[in-house]
Coordinates of C-alpha atoms in Angstrom, one line a residue:
X1 CA 136.3 97.1 51.1
X2 CA 138.3 95.3 48.4
X3 CA 140.4 93.2 50.8
X4 CA 139.5 89.6 51.4
X5 CA 140.1 89.5 55.1
X6 CA 139.1 86.8 57.6
X7 CA 136.5 87.6 60.3
X8 CA 138.0 89.1 63.4
X9 CA 136.5 88.6 66.9
X10 CA 135.0 91.7 68.4
X11 CA 137.2 91.6 71.5
X12 CA 140.3 91.7 69.2
X13 CA 139.2 94.8 67.4
X14 CA 138.3 96.5 70.7
X15 CA 141.7 95.6 72.2
X16 CA 143.8 96.9 69.3
X17 CA 141.9 100.2 69.0
X18 CA 142.2 100.8 72.7
X19 CA 145.9 100.3 72.5
X20 CA 146.3 103.3 70.1
X21 CA 147.4 106.7 71.2
X22 CA 144.9 109.6 70.9
X23 CA 146.8 110.9 67.9
X24 CA 146.6 107.5 66.1
X25 CA 142.9 107.1 66.9
X26 CA 142.2 110.3 65.0
X27 CA 143.9 108.8 62.0
X28 CA 142.2 105.4 62.2
X29 CA 139.4 105.9 59.7
X30 CA 141.9 107.3 57.1
X31 CA 144.2 104.3 57.8
X32 CA 141.3 101.9 57.1
X33 CA 140.6 103.6 53.7
X34 CA 144.3 103.5 52.8
X35 CA 144.6 99.9 53.7
X36 CA 141.7 99.0 51.4
X37 CA 143.7 99.9 48.4
X38 CA 146.8 97.8 49.2
X39 CA 147.5 94.4 47.6
X40 CA 146.9 91.3 49.6
X41 CA 147.6 87.6 49.2
X42 CA 145.9 84.6 51.0
X43 CA 148.1 81.6 51.8
X44 CA 146.0 79.0 53.6
X45 CA 145.0 80.5 57.0
X46 CA 147.2 83.6 56.6
X47 CA 146.4 86.8 54.7
X48 CA 149.4 89.1 53.9
X49 CA 148.9 92.8 53.1
X50 CA 151.6 94.9 51.6
X51 CA 151.3 98.2 53.6
X52 CA 154.2 99.6 51.6
X53 CA 157.4 98.4 49.9
X54 CA 159.1 97.5 53.2
X55 CA 156.2 96.7 55.6
X56 CA 153.9 93.8 55.5
X57 CA 150.8 93.0 57.7
X58 CA 149.8 89.4 58.4
X59 CA 146.4 88.1 59.7
X60 CA 146.6 84.5 60.9
X61 CA 143.2 82.9 61.1
X62 CA 143.2 79.2 62.1
X63 CA 139.8 77.8 61.5
X64 CA 138.9 80.9 59.4
X65 CA 138.6 83.4 62.3
X66 CA 141.1 85.7 64.0
X67 CA 140.6 85.0 67.7
X68 CA 143.5 86.8 69.3
X69 CA 145.4 90.1 69.0
X70 CA 148.7 88.3 68.6
X71 CA 147.3 86.7 65.4
X72 CA 147.6 90.2 63.6
X73 CA 151.3 91.0 63.1
X74 CA 152.9 94.1 61.5
X75 CA 156.5 94.7 60.5
X76 CA 156.5 98.5 61.0
X77 CA 158.6 100.3 63.7
X78 CA 155.5 101.2 65.8
X79 CA 154.3 97.6 66.2
X80 CA 152.6 96.2 68.2
X81 CA 150.8 99.4 69.0
X82 CA 150.6 100.6 65.4
X83 CA 147.8 101.9 63.3
X84 CA 148.0 99.1 60.8
X85 CA 146.9 96.3 63.1
X86 CA 143.9 98.3 64.4
X87 CA 143.0 99.3 60.8
X88 CA 143.1 95.7 59.6
X89 CA 140.9 94.5 62.5
X90 CA 138.4 97.3 61.9
X91 CA 138.2 96.6 58.2
X92 CA 137.6 92.9 58.6
X93 CA 134.2 91.3 59.0
X94 CA 133.0 90.8 62.5
X95 CA 133.2 87.2 63.7
X96 CA 130.5 85.5 65.7
X97 CA 132.2 83.7 68.6
X98 CA 129.6 80.9 68.4
X99 CA 129.5 80.6 64.6
X100 CA 132.0 77.7 64.3
X101 CA 130.8 75.6 67.2
X102 CA 127.1 74.9 66.7
X103 CA 127.0 71.1 66.7
X104 CA 123.3 71.0 66.6
X105 CA 122.5 72.6 63.3
X106 CA 125.6 73.0 61.3
X107 CA 124.5 76.5 60.5
X108 CA 125.2 80.0 61.7
X109 CA 122.2 81.7 63.2
X110 CA 121.9 85.5 63.3
X111 CA 120.9 86.1 66.9
X112 CA 120.0 89.8 66.3
X113 CA 117.5 89.0 63.6
X114 CA 116.0 85.7 64.7
X115 CA 113.6 85.1 67.6
X116 CA 115.6 84.2 70.7
X117 CA 114.6 81.1 72.7
X118 CA 114.3 81.1 76.5
X119 CA 116.0 78.6 78.7
X120 CA 113.2 76.4 80.1
X121 CA 114.9 76.2 83.4
X122 CA 114.7 80.0 83.8
X123 CA 110.9 80.0 83.5
X124 CA 110.3 77.6 86.4
X125 CA 108.5 79.1 89.4
X126 CA 110.8 80.3 92.1
X127 CA 110.4 81.6 95.6
X128 CA 111.9 84.9 94.5
X129 CA 112.2 86.2 90.9
X130 CA 115.7 86.2 89.6
X131 CA 117.2 89.6 89.0
X132 CA 120.2 90.7 86.8
X133 CA 123.6 90.4 88.4
X134 CA 125.7 93.5 89.1
X135 CA 128.0 92.4 86.3
X136 CA 125.1 92.2 83.9
X137 CA 123.8 95.6 85.0
X138 CA 127.2 97.1 84.4
X139 CA 127.5 95.5 81.0
X140 CA 124.0 96.7 80.0
X141 CA 125.0 100.2 81.1
X142 CA 128.2 100.2 79.1
X143 CA 126.3 98.9 76.1
X144 CA 123.6 101.6 76.4
X145 CA 126.3 104.3 76.7
X146 CA 128.2 103.0 73.6
X147 CA 125.0 102.8 71.5
X148 CA 123.9 106.2 72.7
X149 CA 127.2 107.7 71.6
X150 CA 126.7 106.1 68.1
X151 CA 123.2 107.6 68.0
X152 CA 124.6 111.0 68.9
X153 CA 127.2 110.9 66.1
X154 CA 125.1 109.3 63.3
X155 CA 126.6 107.1 60.6
X156 CA 129.1 109.7 59.4
X157 CA 130.5 110.4 62.8
X158 CA 130.4 106.8 64.1
X159 CA 133.9 105.9 62.8
X160 CA 136.1 103.0 63.8
X161 CA 136.8 104.3 67.4
X162 CA 133.1 104.5 68.3
X163 CA 132.5 101.1 66.6
X164 CA 135.3 99.6 68.7
X165 CA 133.7 100.9 71.9
X166 CA 130.5 99.2 71.0
X167 CA 132.3 96.0 70.1
X168 CA 134.0 96.2 73.5
X169 CA 130.6 96.6 75.2
X170 CA 129.3 93.6 73.1
X171 CA 132.2 91.5 74.3
X172 CA 131.6 92.5 77.9
X173 CA 127.9 91.7 77.5
X174 CA 128.7 88.3 76.1
X175 CA 131.0 87.2 78.8
X176 CA 128.5 88.5 81.4
X177 CA 125.8 86.2 80.0
X178 CA 124.0 88.6 77.8
X179 CA 124.2 87.1 74.3
X180 CA 121.1 88.9 73.0
X181 CA 122.5 92.4 73.7
X182 CA 125.9 91.4 72.4
X183 CA 124.5 90.2 69.1
X184 CA 122.4 93.3 68.8
X185 CA 125.5 95.5 69.4
X186 CA 127.5 93.6 66.8
X187 CA 124.6 94.0 64.3
X188 CA 124.7 97.8 64.8
X189 CA 128.4 97.9 64.0
X190 CA 127.9 95.8 60.9
X191 CA 125.1 98.1 59.7
X192 CA 127.4 101.2 60.4
X193 CA 130.2 99.7 58.3
X194 CA 127.7 98.9 55.5
X195 CA 126.4 102.5 55.6
X196 CA 129.9 104.1 55.6
X197 CA 131.1 101.7 52.9
X198 CA 128.2 102.5 50.6
X199 CA 127.1 98.9 50.6
X200 CA 124.1 98.5 48.3
X201 CA 122.6 95.9 50.8
X202 CA 122.5 98.6 53.5
X203 CA 119.0 99.7 54.7
X204 CA 118.4 102.6 57.1
X205 CA 115.5 100.7 58.6
X206 CA 117.8 97.8 59.5
X207 CA 120.2 100.2 61.3
X208 CA 117.3 101.9 63.2
X209 CA 115.9 98.5 64.2
X210 CA 119.3 97.3 65.4
X211 CA 119.8 100.5 67.5
X212 CA 116.3 100.2 68.9
X213 CA 117.0 96.6 69.9
X214 CA 120.4 97.2 71.7
X215 CA 119.1 100.4 73.5
X216 CA 115.8 98.7 74.4
X217 CA 117.5 95.6 75.7
X218 CA 120.1 97.5 77.8
X219 CA 117.4 99.9 79.1
X220 CA 115.0 97.2 80.3
X221 CA 117.4 94.6 81.6
X222 CA 118.5 96.1 85.0
X223 CA 114.8 96.3 86.1
X224 CA 113.6 93.0 84.7
X225 CA 113.1 89.8 86.6
X226 CA 111.9 86.2 85.9
X227 CA 110.9 85.2 82.4
X228 CA 111.3 88.7 81.0
X229 CA 114.9 88.8 82.2
X230 CA 115.6 85.4 80.7
X231 CA 114.2 86.7 77.3
X232 CA 116.4 89.8 77.5
X233 CA 119.5 87.8 78.3
X234 CA 118.8 85.5 75.4
X235 CA 120.7 82.3 74.6
X236 CA 124.0 82.0 72.7
X237 CA 123.0 78.6 71.4
X238 CA 119.5 77.1 70.9
X239 CA 119.1 73.9 72.9
X240 CA 118.2 70.8 70.8
X241 CA 116.0 68.1 72.2
X242 CA 115.4 64.6 70.9
X243 CA 112.2 64.2 68.8
X244 CA 112.4 60.6 67.8
X245 CA 111.6 59.7 64.2
X246 CA 110.2 62.3 61.7
X247 CA 108.6 62.0 58.3
X248 CA 109.3 65.3 56.6
X249 CA 107.8 66.8 53.4
X250 CA 109.7 69.6 51.5
X251 CA 107.8 72.9 51.4
X252 CA 110.1 75.5 49.8
X253 CA 113.6 76.8 49.9
X254 CA 114.8 80.4 50.2
X255 CA 118.2 82.0 49.8
X256 CA 119.7 83.9 52.7
X257 CA 121.8 87.0 52.1
X258 CA 122.1 89.3 55.2
X259 CA 123.7 92.7 55.7
X260 CA 125.8 91.1 58.5
X261 CA 127.9 89.1 56.0
X262 CA 126.1 85.7 56.0
X263 CA 124.7 83.9 53.1
X264 CA 123.3 80.5 52.2
X265 CA 119.9 78.7 52.0
X266 CA 117.2 77.6 54.3
X267 CA 114.7 74.8 53.4
X268 CA 111.4 74.6 55.1
X269 CA 109.8 71.2 55.7
X270 CA 106.6 69.9 57.3
X271 CA 106.1 66.8 59.4
X272 CA 103.1 64.5 59.4
X273 CA 101.4 66.6 62.2
X274 CA 101.8 69.9 60.2
X275 CA 104.7 71.3 62.2
X276 CA 107.3 73.4 60.4
X277 CA 111.0 72.4 60.5
X278 CA 114.0 74.0 58.9
X279 CA 117.4 72.8 57.6
X280 CA 119.9 75.6 56.8
X281 CA 123.3 76.1 55.3
X282 CA 124.3 79.6 56.3
X283 CA 127.9 80.8 56.7
X284 CA 130.0 83.9 56.0
X285 CA 129.7 84.8 52.4
X286 CA 128.2 87.0 49.7
X287 CA 125.6 86.7 46.9
X288 CA 127.5 83.8 45.2
X289 CA 127.1 81.6 48.2
X290 CA 123.4 82.5 48.5
X291 CA 122.9 81.4 44.9
X292 CA 125.1 78.3 45.1
X293 CA 124.0 77.0 48.5
X294 CA 120.7 75.7 47.1
X295 CA 122.7 73.1 45.2
X296 CA 124.7 71.9 48.1
X297 CA 123.8 68.7 49.9
X298 CA 121.6 69.0 53.0
X299 CA 123.8 68.5 56.1
X300 CA 121.7 65.9 57.9
X301 CA 122.4 62.2 58.1
X302 CA 123.8 60.5 55.0
X303 CA 121.4 62.0 52.5
X304 CA 122.7 63.4 49.2
X305 CA 119.7 65.6 48.6
X306 CA 120.4 69.2 47.8
X307 CA 118.3 72.0 49.3
X308 CA 116.6 72.6 45.9
X309 CA 115.7 68.9 45.7
X310 CA 114.5 68.6 49.3
X311 CA 112.0 71.4 48.8
X312 CA 110.2 69.1 46.4
X313 CA 111.0 65.7 48.0
X314 CA 110.9 64.3 51.5
X315 CA 113.0 62.9 54.3
X316 CA 112.7 60.1 56.8
X317 CA 114.7 61.0 59.9
X318 CA 115.5 58.9 62.9
X319 CA 117.1 60.2 66.1
X320 CA 116.0 63.7 65.2
X321 CA 116.9 66.6 67.4
X322 CA 114.9 69.9 67.1
X323 CA 115.4 73.4 68.6
X324 CA 112.5 75.4 70.0
X325 CA 112.3 77.4 66.7
X326 CA 112.0 74.2 64.7
X327 CA 115.6 74.0 63.4
X328 CA 116.7 70.4 62.8
X329 CA 120.0 69.2 64.4
X330 CA 122.7 67.5 62.4
X331 CA 124.4 65.6 65.2
X332 CA 126.3 62.3 64.8
X333 CA 123.3 60.2 65.9
X334 CA 120.9 61.6 63.3
X335 CA 120.1 59.4 60.4
X336 CA 118.1 60.5 57.3
X337 CA 117.2 58.9 54.0
X338 CA 115.3 60.3 51.0
X339 CA 111.5 59.7 50.8
X340 CA 108.7 60.8 48.6
X341 CA 107.3 64.3 48.8
X342 CA 103.9 65.9 48.5
X343 CA 102.4 68.8 46.5
X344 CA 101.0 71.9 48.2
X345 CA 97.5 70.5 47.5
X346 CA 98.1 67.2 49.3
X347 CA 98.3 66.3 52.9
X348 CA 100.0 67.2 55.1
X349 CA 101.1 70.4 53.3
X350 CA 97.6 71.5 52.4
X351 CA 96.8 72.0 56.1
X352 CA 99.0 75.1 56.2
X353 CA 96.5 76.9 54.0
X354 CA 93.5 76.0 56.1
X355 CA 93.7 78.6 59.0
X356 CA 92.0 81.9 58.2
X357 CA 94.3 84.7 57.1
X358 CA 93.6 86.8 60.2
X359 CA 94.6 84.0 62.5
X360 CA 97.9 83.5 60.5
X361 CA 98.7 87.2 60.8
X362 CA 98.0 87.2 64.6
X363 CA 100.4 84.3 65.0
X364 CA 103.1 86.1 62.9
X365 CA 102.7 89.2 65.0
X366 CA 103.1 87.4 68.3
X367 CA 106.6 86.0 67.6
X368 CA 105.9 83.2 65.1
X369 CA 107.9 82.4 62.0
X370 CA 106.2 85.2 60.1
X371 CA 105.1 82.9 57.3
X372 CA 101.7 83.3 55.6
X373 CA 100.0 80.7 53.5
X374 CA 97.6 82.4 51.1
X375 CA 95.4 81.7 48.1
X376 CA 95.4 84.8 46.0
X377 CA 94.2 86.1 42.6
X378 CA 96.6 88.5 40.9
X379 CA 95.0 91.8 39.9
X380 CA 97.9 94.1 38.8
X381 CA 100.8 96.1 40.1
X382 CA 101.3 99.2 42.3
X383 CA 104.3 101.5 42.3
X384 CA 106.1 102.0 45.7
X385 CA 109.2 103.9 46.7
X386 CA 111.2 100.7 46.6
X387 CA 109.8 99.6 43.2
X388 CA 106.7 97.9 41.8
X389 CA 104.9 95.2 43.7
X390 CA 102.1 92.8 42.9
X391 CA 98.5 93.5 43.7
X392 CA 96.4 90.5 44.6
X393 CA 93.0 89.8 46.0
X394 CA 93.1 87.6 49.2
X395 CA 89.7 86.8 50.7
X396 CA 88.5 90.3 49.8
X397 CA 91.7 92.1 51.0
X398 CA 93.8 94.2 48.5
X399 CA 97.1 92.5 49.2
X400 CA 100.5 93.9 48.1
X401 CA 103.2 91.2 47.4
X402 CA 106.7 92.6 47.3
X403 CA 110.1 91.1 46.5
X404 CA 111.7 89.4 49.5
X405 CA 115.2 90.7 48.5
X406 CA 116.4 93.3 46.0
X407 CA 119.9 91.9 45.3
X408 CA 120.2 91.5 41.5
X409 CA 121.8 88.1 41.9
X410 CA 118.5 86.7 43.3
X411 CA 115.6 86.4 40.8
X412 CA 112.9 87.7 43.2
X413 CA 112.4 91.0 41.3
X414 CA 112.4 89.5 37.8
X415 CA 109.9 86.8 38.8
X416 CA 107.5 89.3 40.2
X417 CA 107.8 91.4 37.1
X418 CA 106.7 88.3 35.0
X419 CA 103.9 87.4 37.3
X420 CA 102.5 91.0 37.1
X421 CA 101.9 90.4 33.4
X422 CA 99.2 87.7 34.2
X423 CA 96.3 89.4 36.0
X424 CA 93.5 87.1 36.9
X425 CA 95.9 84.2 37.7
X426 CA 94.9 82.2 40.8
X427 CA 97.9 81.1 42.9
X428 CA 98.7 79.5 46.1
X429 CA 101.7 81.3 47.7
X430 CA 104.0 81.4 50.7
X431 CA 104.8 84.9 51.9
X432 CA 106.4 86.6 55.0
X433 CA 104.4 89.2 56.8
X434 CA 105.8 92.7 56.6
X435 CA 104.1 95.1 59.1
X436 CA 102.4 97.9 57.3
X437 CA 99.3 100.1 57.5
X438 CA 98.1 98.1 54.4
X439 CA 98.1 94.3 53.9
X440 CA 101.6 93.7 52.7
X441 CA 103.8 90.6 52.5
X442 CA 107.1 89.5 51.0
X443 CA 106.6 86.8 48.3
X444 CA 108.8 83.7 48.8
X445 CA 107.3 80.9 46.8
X446 CA 104.3 80.2 44.6
X447 CA 102.8 77.2 42.9
X448 CA 103.5 76.9 39.2
X449 CA 101.1 79.0 37.1
X450 CA 100.6 76.2 34.6
X451 CA 101.2 73.1 36.8
X452 CA 99.4 73.1 40.1
X453 CA 101.4 70.0 41.1
X454 CA 104.7 71.9 41.1
X455 CA 105.9 75.0 42.9
X456 CA 108.6 77.7 42.4
X457 CA 111.0 79.0 44.9
X458 CA 111.1 82.6 43.7
X459 CA 114.5 83.4 45.2
X460 CA 116.1 80.4 43.4
X461 CA 114.1 79.5 40.4
X462 CA 113.6 81.8 37.4
X463 CA 110.2 82.0 35.7
X464 CA 110.1 81.9 31.9
X465 CA 107.5 83.5 29.6
X466 CA 106.5 80.0 28.5
X467 CA 105.6 79.2 32.2
X468 CA 102.9 82.0 32.2
X469 CA 99.3 81.6 31.3
X470 CA 97.4 84.1 29.2
X471 CA 96.0 87.0 31.3
X472 CA 92.6 86.1 32.6
X473 CA 91.5 89.7 33.2
X474 CA 92.6 93.2 32.3
X475 CA 95.1 94.9 34.6
X476 CA 93.4 96.8 37.5
X477 CA 93.6 100.5 37.7
X478 CA 95.7 102.3 40.3
X479 CA 94.7 101.6 43.9
X480 CA 92.7 104.2 45.7
X481 CA 94.8 106.7 47.7
X482 CA 94.5 105.8 51.4
X483 CA 94.0 108.4 54.1
X484 CA 96.7 106.9 56.4
X485 CA 97.6 108.2 59.8
X486 CA 100.7 110.4 59.3
X487 CA 102.9 108.2 61.5
X488 CA 105.7 108.8 59.0
X489 CA 106.2 112.3 60.5
X490 CA 107.6 110.6 63.6
X491 CA 109.2 107.7 61.9
X492 CA 111.1 110.0 59.5
X493 CA 112.7 111.8 62.4
X494 CA 113.6 108.5 64.1
X495 CA 115.4 107.4 60.9
X496 CA 117.0 110.8 60.4
X497 CA 118.5 110.7 63.8
X498 CA 119.8 107.1 63.3
X499 CA 121.5 108.2 60.1
X500 CA 122.7 111.8 60.7
X501 CA 122.9 111.9 64.5
X502 CA 121.4 114.3 67.1
X503 CA 122.5 117.5 65.3
X504 CA 120.1 117.0 62.4
X505 CA 117.2 117.4 64.7
X506 CA 118.7 120.3 66.6
X507 CA 118.5 122.7 63.7
X508 CA 116.0 125.5 64.2
X509 CA 112.6 124.7 62.8
X510 CA 108.9 124.5 63.5
X511 CA 107.9 121.0 64.5
X512 CA 104.6 122.3 66.0
X513 CA 102.8 121.8 62.7
X514 CA 103.8 118.1 62.6
X515 CA 102.6 117.7 66.2
X516 CA 99.2 119.3 65.4
X517 CA 98.8 117.1 62.4
X518 CA 99.5 114.0 64.5
X519 CA 97.0 115.2 67.1
X520 CA 94.3 115.7 64.5
X521 CA 94.6 112.0 63.7
X522 CA 94.3 111.0 67.3
X523 CA 98.1 110.4 67.7
X524 CA 98.6 113.0 70.5
X525 CA 101.2 110.7 72.1
X526 CA 103.2 110.7 68.8
X527 CA 103.1 114.5 68.8
X528 CA 104.4 114.6 72.4
X529 CA 107.2 112.2 71.5
X530 CA 108.1 114.2 68.4
X531 CA 108.3 117.4 70.5
X532 CA 110.4 115.7 73.2
X533 CA 112.8 114.3 70.5
X534 CA 113.4 117.8 69.0
X535 CA 113.7 119.3 72.5
X536 CA 116.3 116.7 73.6
X537 CA 118.2 117.2 70.4
X538 CA 118.4 121.0 70.9
X539 CA 119.0 120.9 74.6
X540 CA 122.4 122.6 75.1
X541 CA 123.1 124.6 78.2
X542 CA 126.1 126.9 79.0
X543 CA 128.4 127.1 81.9
X544 CA 129.1 130.2 84.0
X545 CA 131.5 131.5 81.4
X546 CA 128.9 131.2 78.6
X547 CA 130.5 128.1 77.0
X548 CA 128.4 125.3 75.7
X549 CA 128.5 122.2 77.9
X550 CA 128.3 118.8 76.3
X551 CA 124.9 117.7 75.2
X552 CA 122.8 115.3 77.4
X553 CA 123.4 112.2 75.3
X554 CA 121.3 110.0 77.6
X555 CA 118.2 112.3 77.4
X556 CA 118.4 112.2 73.6
X557 CA 118.8 108.4 73.6
X558 CA 115.8 107.9 75.8
X559 CA 113.6 110.2 73.7
X560 CA 114.7 108.5 70.5
X561 CA 114.1 105.0 72.0
X562 CA 110.6 106.0 73.1
X563 CA 109.8 107.3 69.7
X564 CA 111.3 104.3 67.9
X565 CA 109.4 101.9 70.2
X566 CA 106.2 103.7 69.8
X567 CA 106.3 103.7 66.0
X568 CA 107.1 100.0 66.0
X569 CA 104.1 99.1 68.2
X570 CA 101.7 101.4 66.2
X571 CA 102.9 99.8 63.0
X572 CA 102.1 96.4 64.5
X573 CA 98.6 97.6 65.6
X574 CA 97.9 99.1 62.2
X575 CA 99.1 96.0 60.4
X576 CA 96.8 93.8 62.6
X577 CA 93.9 96.2 61.8
X578 CA 94.6 96.1 58.1
X579 CA 94.4 92.3 58.0
X580 CA 91.5 92.1 60.4
X581 CA 93.6 90.3 63.0
X582 CA 93.8 90.7 66.8
X583 CA 96.7 93.1 67.7
X584 CA 99.6 91.6 69.5
X585 CA 100.1 92.8 73.1
X586 CA 103.1 95.2 73.2
X587 CA 106.0 94.3 75.4
X588 CA 106.8 96.6 78.2
X589 CA 109.7 99.0 77.7

């Protein structure tokens, strides 16, 4: 999309698409494509698009977001129920209703990707467990139906009309008190738009994960009670509680560039007790903002430190407020001044590398921040489908360290390529666990190869050849081929369905061989799920006149959800086994 449009609230898009006649709905996707090639001009809070020589379309966005249908005006004869208004809303980024009103952090959280906090009041013992309200059950059912329709159609068939239905369900879920489901539904729509727009940042795994989240949340919510219900509802804003005075030490900074249209930087800090805290500057934007945010001043107190500087310095904070996930608030009563920092080999930062690796992995798999603090020795490279990654020895484990982000504007990939040329180098690193059947993590930061008192943020700093020591050992040979459990046979079908819809699994074929192979590896349940997925996709009955009746969308959605949930949990168990950690208990579905 070449137009620079302001974000539009999901309810506005849903309202405008619903107001179209059936004939105009069929033309909506073509209208969006046509609108993308028209010239536009931004004048303050207003964007004007020249639909043709005589017709102009205006989007008025006070505060940067279009919050009402009346803010999109068109001069054509069919207005206000014209195709142009709905096309503009469908082409614009999706606004987060809470994105401009988070006084605690001054940042925009991505509720679909971050762990959701639970309201402490909802976890107090009660005489009778709280259940979902009728309105919430109805909202969950609508959300499930809209997501099932998207899964049925696949990315090619899930055009603006199906997206608007899911946005309507997301709006209903939000006003019913289900922010977690609403955020997940919006994430699905964002991923669909990225797929249909051939966005290089699109990942099929992200779409499948978003669909699994929205379907799983909607499926479980009507039958949940107590703390489980509170977790499924989620919270629209994380509560911030006073935490007195904090002495913080910068740990590292990482750029943020999401497929949902947000960009910026997050700086991780550690207090004197070894607890992790974050300060973030994330807002709607692209790769330019992700690169530039590191040189913006940290928004806390009166400090002039940038994120890049804070990752190597310290802060003394008074009147601090902290969310349950460790995010620092930036309220009016918070004061902060610059203080001295510490290296990774000095207290209190060095405590992070003390726990055994298996213990860190267990914590990451049970809903922690996902960070791993490792001492490694580089041994070479290994080629994967997504590109080369580093091989390293970590307490006897053959660890794979991959780039945290593939966008060319971020230097992750270039830095890994340089580090790969120095086998034998001993490094202290910060990485994020990536569940896999082999020990694998995304490399975020590392201490300097020549200066142990300094560190490099691999998403922001660029290594130079002069920074590298001479190789201490010859490159290792190719890693041994692992005899892995063939879970990919099921995962591939899950991803195919998310991309191409039900019909891609309904084609005649022999899936029995895949089922037998899964059974030989002790994955009989995976074989049964694969058979049911194919059966649900091909299930088409006929009426008394021999005509095909509509497919059972709900049966296929249930089969797909079961298969997706199973592969996720098996991946977690295999990841724990690869690291020698205790597997996390799976949540009930």
